Amino acid sequence: METIKQDHQIDIKNPRMLLFSICFVLMFSVMNGTMFNIAIPDIAEAFDLMPSEVSWVMTGYIMVYSIGALIYGKLADTVAFKKLITFGLIVFSIGSLIGFLAPNYYFVLVARVIQAIGGSMMPAIAFIAPIRYFPNERGKILGIIASVMAFASGIGPILGGVIAGFLSWQFLFLTSALMIVTLPFLLRNLPDEETVHVRLDYLGASLVGLTIATALIGITLGVGWSLGLTVIFGLLAIIRMFKAKNPFIPPHLFKDRNYIVALFTSFLAVACLFGLMFTVPIMLREVYSLSTMEIGLVMFPGAISAALIGRKGGRLVDQKGARKVYLASLALLMTGFLIISSVVGLSPLIVSLMLIFPMMCFPLVQASGADILANLLKKSETGVGMGVFNLMNFVSGALSGAIAGVVLDLFNPQNPVNFLAATGESAVYSNLFLTFMGLVLIALIAFKVIYRERSLIN
């Protein structure tokens, strides 16, 4: 890892070790969310569960994780990182041990929720730490952070398949608990900071959490009444936002059109990227009849490319500016979806190589988008502002997977819209990737038209 320049105003004993520790913990945190996808059939068989029941292993985790990312982001503005990281890692490890020893399915669900409560600390801090501790090389560090997330998302199913295949799904919990070994290194290298005791808007946080939870339940499980509650809780959260003296989310954030368009376009782009990672394994199983290990190998080049391009892309953010890199990454992502839409139905080797194009855009979109938002936020609101960014990313991932699943269930065209793609059962996947391309095009146009450069906020 390259030498990291530290901010002279903050005493960081070993910047390289601090960055390595953050990346290590973040990698396991993200992998913990993806590698359990592989184990869901085994968990269902172990406890004789229906698909709707076992789906809560993922749904419950994502729901708590997305809400937690926002709450930790808010707390990061006033609470020392050392306290947040200590709490998060200890809670996550407790959840992992409970899951490893779980005697029944209810203990598995409890373990996943506890894991999410602790693990959601990491993305929040990972995107705030570069802004706070490495302002001179913020783009490069954000690029490294984003590349770690992209690599972990791609490698998670492979690692999950190996562990569950050679050992058992319980050992996935034990593997995740390894994150705790980084705690001494983080505590040693994080600077000492004062905790400012500010009263948290618990009612506002609860209303935001209920809005997100009911939305995810309604969409992922198809529960109509839950979506009705989403509207009610959402309206109450907005009212509380304007009425509270110290609101959980400051309403003036959403008066900034640059902030809104950055959130909106990032939401669309990340939704398409997560939709891709959700859809490709299903496609490889249904169209090509590949095993779990073979699916992992097909996706591996894309995951590696994302890890490698993130560091280069981060430097470009520092050198060329976040706006230029963001626009370029959206254009590349759009092209990548067009390419993968065109080769669906061809050999797995060709699909594997073409997946590199959209997957390498993951860290570019994340790093440049995060840097744009950081430029728009006041230092006192970096935590909550980036917390909303993380929240939108996780919600977009949950929604895109659920919607893609519904599309695959309901539609079975034999002729693709893309005339370059093969006909047959692969047509629905080609059409879905082409739809992702269209959504990214909307994001590209919206950002190009609405976003306006301005001087940085200090």
CSV table of C-alpha atoms in Angstrom, one decimal:
chain,number,residue,atom,x,y,z
A,1,MET,CA,0.0,0.0,0.0
A,2,GLU,CA,1.3,3.4,-0.9
A,3,THR,CA,2.4,6.0,1.6
A,4,ILE,CA,-0.6,8.1,2.8
A,5,LYS,CA,-0.2,11.8,3.5
A,6,GLN,CA,-2.0,12.7,6.6
A,7,ASP,CA,-3.8,15.9,7.6
A,8,HIS,CA,-1.3,17.9,9.7
A,9,GLN,CA,-4.1,19.1,12.0
A,10,ILE,CA,-4.9,15.6,13.2
A,11,ASP,CA,-2.4,13.3,14.8
A,12,ILE,CA,-2.5,9.9,13.1
A,13,LYS,CA,0.2,7.7,14.4
A,14,ASN,CA,0.3,5.3,11.4
A,15,PRO,CA,-1.9,6.4,8.5
A,16,ARG,CA,-1.1,3.3,6.4
A,17,MET,CA,-2.1,0.9,9.2
A,18,LEU,CA,-5.2,2.9,9.9
A,19,LEU,CA,-6.3,2.7,6.3
A,20,PHE,CA,-5.4,-1.0,6.1
A,21,SER,CA,-7.4,-1.7,9.2
A,22,ILE,CA,-10.4,0.2,8.0
A,23,CYS,CA,-10.3,-1.6,4.6
A,24,PHE,CA,-10.0,-5.0,6.3
A,25,VAL,CA,-13.0,-4.5,8.6
A,26,LEU,CA,-15.0,-3.0,5.7
A,27,MET,CA,-14.2,-6.0,3.5
A,28,PHE,CA,-15.5,-8.4,6.1
A,29,SER,CA,-18.5,-6.3,6.8
A,30,VAL,CA,-19.6,-6.2,3.1
A,31,MET,CA,-18.7,-9.8,2.5
A,32,ASN,CA,-20.9,-10.8,5.5
A,33,GLY,CA,-23.9,-9.3,3.6
A,34,THR,CA,-23.1,-11.1,0.3
A,35,MET,CA,-21.7,-14.5,1.2
A,36,PHE,CA,-24.9,-15.6,3.1
A,37,ASN,CA,-26.7,-15.5,-0.3
A,38,ILE,CA,-24.9,-18.8,-1.1
A,39,ALA,CA,-25.9,-20.4,2.3
A,40,ILE,CA,-29.7,-19.6,2.1
A,41,PRO,CA,-30.6,-23.0,0.6
A,42,ASP,CA,-28.6,-24.8,3.2
A,43,ILE,CA,-30.2,-22.8,6.1
A,44,ALA,CA,-33.7,-23.5,4.6
A,45,GLU,CA,-32.9,-27.2,4.5
A,46,ALA,CA,-31.4,-27.2,8.0
A,47,PHE,CA,-34.5,-25.8,9.6
A,48,ASP,CA,-37.2,-27.0,7.1
A,49,LEU,CA,-38.1,-23.4,6.0
A,50,MET,CA,-40.2,-22.0,3.2
A,51,PRO,CA,-38.4,-19.5,0.8
A,52,SER,CA,-40.5,-16.6,2.3
A,53,GLU,CA,-39.3,-17.5,5.8
A,54,VAL,CA,-35.6,-18.0,5.0
A,55,SER,CA,-35.5,-14.8,3.0
A,56,TRP,CA,-35.4,-12.9,6.3
A,57,VAL,CA,-31.8,-14.0,6.7
A,58,MET,CA,-31.0,-11.4,4.0
A,59,THR,CA,-34.0,-9.0,4.3
A,60,GLY,CA,-33.6,-8.5,8.1
A,61,TYR,CA,-29.9,-7.9,7.8
A,62,ILE,CA,-30.2,-5.4,4.9
A,63,MET,CA,-33.0,-3.6,6.7
A,64,VAL,CA,-31.2,-3.1,10.0
A,65,TYR,CA,-27.9,-2.5,8.2
A,66,SER,CA,-29.2,0.4,6.0
A,67,ILE,CA,-30.9,2.1,9.0
A,68,GLY,CA,-27.8,1.6,11.1
A,69,ALA,CA,-25.5,3.2,8.5
A,70,LEU,CA,-27.6,6.4,8.7
A,71,ILE,CA,-27.7,6.4,12.5
A,72,TYR,CA,-23.9,5.8,12.8
A,73,GLY,CA,-23.4,8.6,10.2
A,74,LYS,CA,-25.3,11.0,12.4
A,75,LEU,CA,-23.5,9.9,15.5
A,76,ALA,CA,-20.1,10.3,13.8
A,77,ASP,CA,-20.6,14.1,13.8
A,78,THR,CA,-20.5,14.2,17.6
A,79,VAL,CA,-19.1,10.9,19.0
A,80,ALA,CA,-15.4,9.9,18.8
A,81,PHE,CA,-14.6,7.2,16.2
A,82,LYS,CA,-12.9,5.1,18.8
A,83,LYS,CA,-16.1,4.7,20.7
A,84,LEU,CA,-18.2,3.9,17.7
A,85,ILE,CA,-15.7,1.4,16.3
A,86,THR,CA,-15.3,-0.4,19.7
A,87,PHE,CA,-19.1,-0.6,20.1
A,88,GLY,CA,-19.7,-1.8,16.5
A,89,LEU,CA,-17.0,-4.5,16.4
A,90,ILE,CA,-17.9,-5.9,19.8
A,91,VAL,CA,-21.6,-6.1,19.0
A,92,PHE,CA,-20.9,-7.6,15.5
A,93,SER,CA,-18.7,-10.3,17.1
A,94,ILE,CA,-21.3,-11.1,19.7
A,95,GLY,CA,-23.9,-11.6,16.9
A,96,SER,CA,-21.4,-13.8,14.9
A,97,LEU,CA,-20.9,-16.1,17.9
A,98,ILE,CA,-24.6,-16.4,18.5
A,99,GLY,CA,-25.1,-17.3,14.9
A,100,PHE,CA,-22.4,-20.0,15.0
A,101,LEU,CA,-24.0,-21.6,18.1
A,102,ALA,CA,-27.6,-21.0,17.0
A,103,PRO,CA,-29.8,-24.0,18.0
A,104,ASN,CA,-32.7,-22.9,15.8
A,105,TYR,CA,-33.8,-20.5,13.1
A,106,TYR,CA,-34.9,-17.7,15.5
A,107,PHE,CA,-31.4,-17.5,17.0
A,108,VAL,CA,-30.1,-17.2,13.4
A,109,LEU,CA,-32.3,-14.2,12.8
A,110,VAL,CA,-31.4,-12.6,16.1
A,111,ALA,CA,-27.7,-13.2,15.2
A,112,ARG,CA,-28.1,-11.5,11.8
A,113,VAL,CA,-29.9,-8.5,13.4
A,114,ILE,CA,-27.1,-8.1,16.0
A,115,GLN,CA,-24.5,-8.4,13.3
A,116,ALA,CA,-26.2,-5.7,11.3
A,117,ILE,CA,-26.4,-3.4,14.3
A,118,GLY,CA,-22.6,-3.7,14.8
A,119,GLY,CA,-21.5,-4.0,11.2
A,120,SER,CA,-23.5,-1.0,9.8
A,121,MET,CA,-21.0,1.1,11.7
A,122,MET,CA,-18.2,0.3,9.2
A,123,PRO,CA,-19.6,1.8,5.9
A,124,ALA,CA,-20.6,5.0,7.7
A,125,ILE,CA,-17.1,5.5,9.2
A,126,ALA,CA,-15.3,4.2,6.1
A,127,PHE,CA,-16.7,7.0,3.9
A,128,ILE,CA,-16.3,9.7,6.6
A,129,ALA,CA,-12.7,8.8,7.7
A,130,PRO,CA,-11.1,9.9,4.3
A,131,ILE,CA,-12.9,13.2,4.5
A,132,ARG,CA,-11.8,13.8,8.1
A,133,TYR,CA,-8.3,12.3,8.2
A,134,PHE,CA,-7.0,12.5,4.6
A,135,PRO,CA,-8.4,15.7,3.1
A,136,ASN,CA,-5.4,16.2,0.8
A,137,GLU,CA,-5.9,12.8,-0.8
A,138,ARG,CA,-9.6,12.3,-0.3
A,139,GLY,CA,-10.3,11.1,-3.8
A,140,LYS,CA,-7.6,8.4,-3.7
A,141,ILE,CA,-8.7,7.1,-0.3
A,142,LEU,CA,-12.3,7.1,-1.3
A,143,GLY,CA,-11.3,5.2,-4.4
A,144,ILE,CA,-9.5,2.5,-2.3
A,145,ILE,CA,-12.6,2.3,0.0
A,146,ALA,CA,-14.9,1.9,-2.9
A,147,SER,CA,-12.7,-0.7,-4.6
A,148,VAL,CA,-12.7,-2.7,-1.3
A,149,MET,CA,-16.5,-2.6,-1.2
A,150,ALA,CA,-16.7,-3.7,-4.9
A,151,PHE,CA,-14.2,-6.5,-4.4
A,152,ALA,CA,-15.9,-7.7,-1.3
A,153,SER,CA,-19.3,-7.8,-3.0
A,154,GLY,CA,-17.9,-9.9,-5.8
A,155,ILE,CA,-15.7,-12.2,-3.7
A,156,GLY,CA,-18.3,-12.7,-0.9
A,157,PRO,CA,-20.4,-15.4,-2.8
A,158,ILE,CA,-17.2,-17.3,-3.8
A,159,LEU,CA,-15.9,-17.4,-0.2
A,160,GLY,CA,-19.3,-18.2,1.1
A,161,GLY,CA,-19.6,-21.2,-1.4
A,162,VAL,CA,-16.2,-22.5,-0.4
A,163,ILE,CA,-16.8,-22.2,3.4
A,164,ALA,CA,-20.4,-23.6,3.2
A,165,GLY,CA,-19.3,-26.4,0.8
A,166,PHE,CA,-16.3,-27.7,2.7
A,167,LEU,CA,-17.5,-26.9,6.3
A,168,SER,CA,-21.0,-25.7,6.9
A,169,TRP,CA,-23.0,-22.5,6.8
A,170,GLN,CA,-22.5,-22.0,10.6
A,171,PHE,CA,-18.8,-21.3,9.8
A,172,LEU,CA,-19.8,-18.2,7.8
A,173,PHE,CA,-20.6,-16.6,11.2
A,174,LEU,CA,-17.3,-17.6,12.6
A,175,THR,CA,-15.4,-16.3,9.6
A,176,SER,CA,-17.1,-12.9,10.0
A,177,ALA,CA,-16.1,-12.7,13.7
A,178,LEU,CA,-12.5,-12.4,12.5
A,179,MET,CA,-13.1,-8.6,12.2
A,180,ILE,CA,-12.5,-8.2,15.9
A,181,VAL,CA,-8.8,-8.8,15.5
A,182,THR,CA,-8.4,-5.3,13.9
A,183,LEU,CA,-9.8,-3.5,16.9
A,184,PRO,CA,-6.4,-3.0,18.7
A,185,PHE,CA,-4.9,-1.6,15.5
A,186,LEU,CA,-7.8,0.8,14.9
A,187,LEU,CA,-7.7,2.0,18.5
A,188,ARG,CA,-3.9,2.4,18.4
A,189,ASN,CA,-3.9,4.5,15.2
A,190,LEU,CA,-7.1,6.5,15.4
A,191,PRO,CA,-6.6,10.0,16.8
A,192,ASP,CA,-8.0,10.9,20.2
A,193,GLU,CA,-11.2,13.0,19.7
A,194,GLU,CA,-13.6,14.5,22.1
A,195,THR,CA,-17.2,13.3,22.2
A,196,VAL,CA,-19.7,16.2,22.1
A,197,HIS,CA,-22.8,15.4,24.0
A,198,VAL,CA,-25.7,16.4,21.7
A,199,ARG,CA,-29.2,15.2,22.3
A,200,LEU,CA,-30.2,12.8,19.5
A,201,ASP,CA,-33.6,13.1,17.9
A,202,TYR,CA,-34.8,9.6,18.8
A,203,LEU,CA,-38.3,10.2,17.6
A,204,GLY,CA,-37.0,11.4,14.2
A,205,ALA,CA,-34.6,8.5,14.0
A,206,SER,CA,-37.4,6.0,14.8
A,207,LEU,CA,-39.7,7.5,12.1
A,208,VAL,CA,-37.0,7.4,9.5
A,209,GLY,CA,-36.2,3.8,10.5
A,210,LEU,CA,-39.8,2.7,10.3
A,211,THR,CA,-40.2,4.4,6.9
A,212,ILE,CA,-37.2,2.4,5.6
A,213,ALA,CA,-38.2,-0.9,7.3
A,214,THR,CA,-41.8,-0.8,6.0
A,215,ALA,CA,-40.7,0.1,2.5
A,216,LEU,CA,-38.2,-2.8,2.4
A,217,ILE,CA,-40.7,-5.3,3.8
A,218,GLY,CA,-43.4,-4.1,1.4
A,219,ILE,CA,-41.2,-4.4,-1.7
A,220,THR,CA,-39.1,-7.4,-0.9
A,221,LEU,CA,-41.9,-9.5,0.5
A,222,GLY,CA,-44.8,-8.0,-1.5
A,223,VAL,CA,-46.8,-6.8,1.5
A,224,GLY,CA,-49.2,-4.1,0.3
A,225,TRP,CA,-50.3,-2.8,3.7
A,226,SER,CA,-46.6,-2.2,4.6
A,227,LEU,CA,-46.2,0.2,1.8
A,228,GLY,CA,-49.2,2.1,3.2
A,229,LEU,CA,-47.4,2.4,6.5
A,230,THR,CA,-44.3,3.6,4.6
A,231,VAL,CA,-46.3,6.6,3.3
A,232,ILE,CA,-47.6,7.4,6.8
A,233,PHE,CA,-44.2,7.1,8.6
A,234,GLY,CA,-42.6,9.0,5.8
A,235,LEU,CA,-44.9,12.0,6.2
A,236,LEU,CA,-44.5,11.9,9.9
A,237,ALA,CA,-40.7,11.8,9.5
A,238,ILE,CA,-40.9,14.9,7.2
A,239,ILE,CA,-43.0,16.8,9.7
A,240,ARG,CA,-40.7,15.9,12.5
A,241,MET,CA,-37.7,17.0,10.4
A,242,PHE,CA,-39.1,20.5,10.2
A,243,LYS,CA,-40.5,20.7,13.7
A,244,ALA,CA,-37.6,19.3,15.8
A,245,LYS,CA,-35.1,21.7,17.3
A,246,ASN,CA,-32.2,19.4,16.4
A,247,PRO,CA,-33.7,17.1,13.7
A,248,PHE,CA,-32.2,13.7,13.0
A,249,ILE,CA,-31.7,14.8,9.4
A,250,PRO,CA,-31.4,18.6,8.8
A,251,PRO,CA,-34.1,19.6,6.2
A,252,HIS,CA,-31.9,22.2,4.6
A,253,LEU,CA,-29.8,19.3,3.1
A,254,PHE,CA,-32.6,18.7,0.7
A,255,LYS,CA,-32.9,22.4,-0.3
A,256,ASP,CA,-29.6,22.0,-2.1
A,257,ARG,CA,-30.4,20.8,-5.7
A,258,ASN,CA,-26.8,19.6,-6.2
A,259,TYR,CA,-27.1,17.4,-3.1
A,260,ILE,CA,-30.4,16.0,-4.3
A,261,VAL,CA,-29.3,15.3,-7.8
A,262,ALA,CA,-26.1,13.6,-6.6
A,263,LEU,CA,-28.1,11.4,-4.3
A,264,PHE,CA,-30.7,10.6,-7.0
A,265,THR,CA,-28.1,9.7,-9.7
A,266,SER,CA,-26.0,7.7,-7.3
A,267,PHE,CA,-29.1,5.8,-6.2
A,268,LEU,CA,-29.9,4.9,-9.8
A,269,ALA,CA,-26.4,3.9,-10.7
A,270,VAL,CA,-25.8,1.8,-7.5
A,271,ALA,CA,-29.2,0.2,-7.9
A,272,CYS,CA,-28.2,-1.0,-11.4
A,273,LEU,CA,-24.9,-2.2,-10.2
A,274,PHE,CA,-26.4,-4.2,-7.4
A,275,GLY,CA,-29.1,-5.4,-9.7
A,276,LEU,CA,-26.4,-6.7,-12.0
A,277,MET,CA,-24.7,-8.6,-9.2
A,278,PHE,CA,-28.1,-10.1,-8.1
A,279,THR,CA,-29.1,-11.1,-11.6
A,280,VAL,CA,-25.9,-12.5,-13.1
A,281,PRO,CA,-25.7,-15.5,-10.7
A,282,ILE,CA,-29.3,-16.4,-11.4
A,283,MET,CA,-28.7,-16.1,-15.2
A,284,LEU,CA,-25.6,-18.3,-15.0
A,285,ARG,CA,-27.5,-20.9,-13.1
A,286,GLU,CA,-30.7,-20.8,-15.3
A,287,VAL,CA,-29.1,-20.3,-18.7
A,288,TYR,CA,-25.8,-22.0,-18.4
A,289,SER,CA,-26.5,-24.5,-15.6
A,290,LEU,CA,-23.3,-23.6,-13.7
A,291,SER,CA,-22.4,-24.7,-10.2
A,292,THR,CA,-21.9,-22.2,-7.4
A,293,MET,CA,-18.2,-22.4,-7.7
A,294,GLU,CA,-18.3,-21.9,-11.5
A,295,ILE,CA,-20.6,-18.9,-11.0
A,296,GLY,CA,-18.0,-17.4,-8.6
A,297,LEU,CA,-15.2,-18.0,-11.1
A,298,VAL,CA,-17.2,-16.3,-13.9
A,299,MET,CA,-17.7,-13.2,-11.7
A,300,PHE,CA,-14.2,-13.2,-10.3
A,301,PRO,CA,-12.5,-11.2,-13.1
A,302,GLY,CA,-15.0,-8.4,-12.7
A,303,ALA,CA,-14.5,-8.3,-8.9
A,304,ILE,CA,-10.7,-8.2,-9.4
A,305,SER,CA,-11.0,-5.4,-12.0
A,306,ALA,CA,-13.1,-3.4,-9.6
A,307,ALA,CA,-10.5,-3.8,-6.9
A,308,LEU,CA,-7.7,-2.7,-9.2
A,309,ILE,CA,-9.5,0.2,-10.9
A,310,GLY,CA,-10.6,1.8,-7.6
A,311,ARG,CA,-7.2,3.1,-6.6
A,312,LYS,CA,-6.5,4.5,-10.1
A,313,GLY,CA,-10.0,6.1,-10.2
A,314,GLY,CA,-9.5,7.6,-6.8
A,315,ARG,CA,-6.4,9.4,-8.1
A,316,LEU,CA,-8.3,10.7,-11.0
A,317,VAL,CA,-10.9,12.2,-8.7
A,318,ASP,CA,-8.0,14.2,-7.0
A,319,GLN,CA,-6.4,15.1,-10.3
A,320,LYS,CA,-9.3,15.8,-12.7
A,321,GLY,CA,-12.2,16.6,-10.3
A,322,ALA,CA,-15.0,14.5,-9.0
A,323,ARG,CA,-17.6,15.8,-11.5
A,324,LYS,CA,-15.6,14.8,-14.6
A,325,VAL,CA,-14.9,11.4,-13.2
A,326,TYR,CA,-18.5,10.9,-12.1
A,327,LEU,CA,-19.8,11.7,-15.6
A,328,ALA,CA,-17.2,9.5,-17.2
A,329,SER,CA,-18.0,6.6,-14.9
A,330,LEU,CA,-21.7,6.9,-15.7
A,331,ALA,CA,-21.0,6.9,-19.4
A,332,LEU,CA,-18.7,3.8,-19.0
A,333,LEU,CA,-21.3,2.1,-16.9
A,334,MET,CA,-24.0,2.7,-19.5
A,335,THR,CA,-21.6,1.2,-22.2
A,336,GLY,CA,-20.9,-1.7,-19.9
A,337,PHE,CA,-24.6,-2.6,-19.6
A,338,LEU,CA,-25.0,-2.4,-23.4
A,339,ILE,CA,-22.1,-4.8,-23.9
A,340,ILE,CA,-23.3,-7.3,-21.3
A,341,SER,CA,-26.8,-7.1,-22.7
A,342,SER,CA,-25.4,-7.9,-26.2
A,343,VAL,CA,-23.4,-11.0,-25.2
A,344,VAL,CA,-25.9,-12.8,-22.9
A,345,GLY,CA,-26.4,-16.3,-24.4
A,346,LEU,CA,-22.8,-16.5,-25.6
A,347,SER,CA,-20.2,-18.7,-23.9
A,348,PRO,CA,-19.5,-18.2,-20.1
A,349,LEU,CA,-16.0,-17.1,-20.9
A,350,ILE,CA,-17.2,-14.2,-23.1
A,351,VAL,CA,-19.7,-13.2,-20.4
A,352,SER,CA,-17.0,-13.3,-17.7
A,353,LEU,CA,-14.7,-11.0,-19.7
A,354,MET,CA,-17.5,-8.6,-20.7
A,355,LEU,CA,-18.7,-8.3,-17.0
A,356,ILE,CA,-15.4,-6.5,-16.3
A,357,PHE,CA,-16.8,-3.4,-18.1
A,358,PRO,CA,-19.8,-2.7,-15.8
A,359,MET,CA,-18.3,-4.1,-12.6
A,360,MET,CA,-15.1,-1.9,-12.8
A,361,CYS,CA,-17.4,1.1,-12.7
A,362,PHE,CA,-18.6,0.3,-9.2
A,363,PRO,CA,-15.7,2.0,-7.3
A,364,LEU,CA,-15.6,4.9,-9.9
A,365,VAL,CA,-19.2,5.7,-9.2
A,366,GLN,CA,-18.9,5.3,-5.5
A,367,ALA,CA,-15.6,7.3,-5.0
A,368,SER,CA,-16.6,10.2,-7.3
A,369,GLY,CA,-20.1,10.3,-6.0
A,370,ALA,CA,-18.9,10.4,-2.4
A,371,ASP,CA,-16.4,13.1,-3.1
A,372,ILE,CA,-19.0,15.2,-4.8
A,373,LEU,CA,-21.3,15.0,-1.7
A,374,ALA,CA,-18.3,15.7,0.6
A,375,ASN,CA,-17.7,18.9,-1.3
A,376,LEU,CA,-21.3,20.0,-0.7
A,377,LEU,CA,-21.5,19.3,3.1
A,378,LYS,CA,-20.4,21.4,6.0
A,379,LYS,CA,-17.9,19.8,8.2
A,380,SER,CA,-20.4,19.7,11.1
A,381,GLU,CA,-22.8,17.7,8.9
A,382,THR,CA,-20.4,15.4,7.1
A,383,GLY,CA,-21.6,12.4,9.1
A,384,VAL,CA,-25.3,12.7,8.6
A,385,GLY,CA,-24.9,13.8,5.0
A,386,MET,CA,-22.7,10.8,4.1
A,387,GLY,CA,-25.0,8.6,6.3
A,388,VAL,CA,-27.9,9.5,4.0
A,389,PHE,CA,-25.7,8.6,1.0
A,390,ASN,CA,-24.9,5.2,2.5
A,391,LEU,CA,-28.6,4.7,3.4
A,392,MET,CA,-29.7,5.4,-0.2
A,393,ASN,CA,-27.0,3.0,-1.5
A,394,PHE,CA,-28.1,0.1,0.7
A,395,VAL,CA,-31.8,0.7,0.0
A,396,SER,CA,-31.2,0.9,-3.7
A,397,GLY,CA,-29.4,-2.5,-3.5
A,398,ALA,CA,-32.3,-4.1,-1.7
A,399,LEU,CA,-34.9,-2.7,-4.0
A,400,SER,CA,-33.1,-3.5,-7.2
A,401,GLY,CA,-32.7,-7.1,-6.2
A,402,ALA,CA,-36.4,-7.4,-5.3
A,403,ILE,CA,-37.6,-5.7,-8.4
A,404,ALA,CA,-35.3,-7.7,-10.6
A,405,GLY,CA,-36.6,-10.9,-9.0
A,406,VAL,CA,-40.2,-10.0,-9.8
A,407,VAL,CA,-39.3,-9.2,-13.4
A,408,LEU,CA,-37.6,-12.6,-13.8
A,409,ASP,CA,-40.6,-14.3,-12.3
A,410,LEU,CA,-43.2,-12.5,-14.4
A,411,PHE,CA,-41.6,-12.2,-17.9
A,412,ASN,CA,-40.2,-14.9,-20.2
A,413,PRO,CA,-39.7,-13.3,-23.6
A,414,GLN,CA,-38.0,-15.3,-26.3
A,415,ASN,CA,-36.9,-12.3,-28.4
A,416,PRO,CA,-34.6,-9.7,-26.8
A,417,VAL,CA,-35.1,-6.0,-27.5
A,418,ASN,CA,-31.4,-5.8,-28.2
A,419,PHE,CA,-31.0,-7.2,-31.7
A,420,LEU,CA,-27.4,-8.1,-31.0
A,421,ALA,CA,-28.4,-10.5,-28.2
A,422,ALA,CA,-29.2,-14.2,-28.6
A,423,THR,CA,-32.9,-15.4,-28.6
A,424,GLY,CA,-34.3,-17.9,-26.2
A,425,GLU,CA,-34.4,-18.1,-22.4
A,426,SER,CA,-31.5,-15.5,-22.1
A,427,ALA,CA,-33.7,-12.8,-23.7
A,428,VAL,CA,-35.2,-11.6,-20.4
A,429,TYR,CA,-31.7,-11.1,-18.9
A,430,SER,CA,-30.6,-9.1,-22.0
A,431,ASN,CA,-33.7,-6.9,-21.6
A,432,LEU,CA,-33.1,-6.4,-17.9
A,433,PHE,CA,-29.5,-5.3,-18.6
A,434,LEU,CA,-30.7,-3.0,-21.3
A,435,THR,CA,-33.2,-1.5,-18.8
A,436,PHE,CA,-30.3,-0.9,-16.4
A,437,MET,CA,-28.5,1.0,-19.3
A,438,GLY,CA,-31.6,3.2,-19.7
A,439,LEU,CA,-31.7,4.0,-16.0
A,440,VAL,CA,-28.0,5.0,-16.0
A,441,LEU,CA,-28.6,7.2,-19.0
A,442,ILE,CA,-31.3,9.0,-17.1
A,443,ALA,CA,-28.9,9.5,-14.2
A,444,LEU,CA,-26.2,10.8,-16.6
A,445,ILE,CA,-28.6,13.3,-18.3
A,446,ALA,CA,-30.0,14.4,-14.9
A,447,PHE,CA,-26.6,15.1,-13.4
A,448,LYS,CA,-25.3,16.8,-16.6
A,449,VAL,CA,-28.3,19.1,-16.7
A,450,ILE,CA,-29.0,19.9,-13.1
A,451,TYR,CA,-25.7,19.8,-11.2
A,452,ARG,CA,-23.8,23.1,-11.1
A,453,GLU,CA,-20.2,23.5,-10.0
A,454,ARG,CA,-19.6,26.0,-7.1
A,455,SER,CA,-16.9,26.8,-4.5
A,456,LEU,CA,-16.3,24.3,-1.7
A,457,ILE,CA,-18.1,24.6,1.7
A,458,ASN,CA,-15.8,24.8,4.6
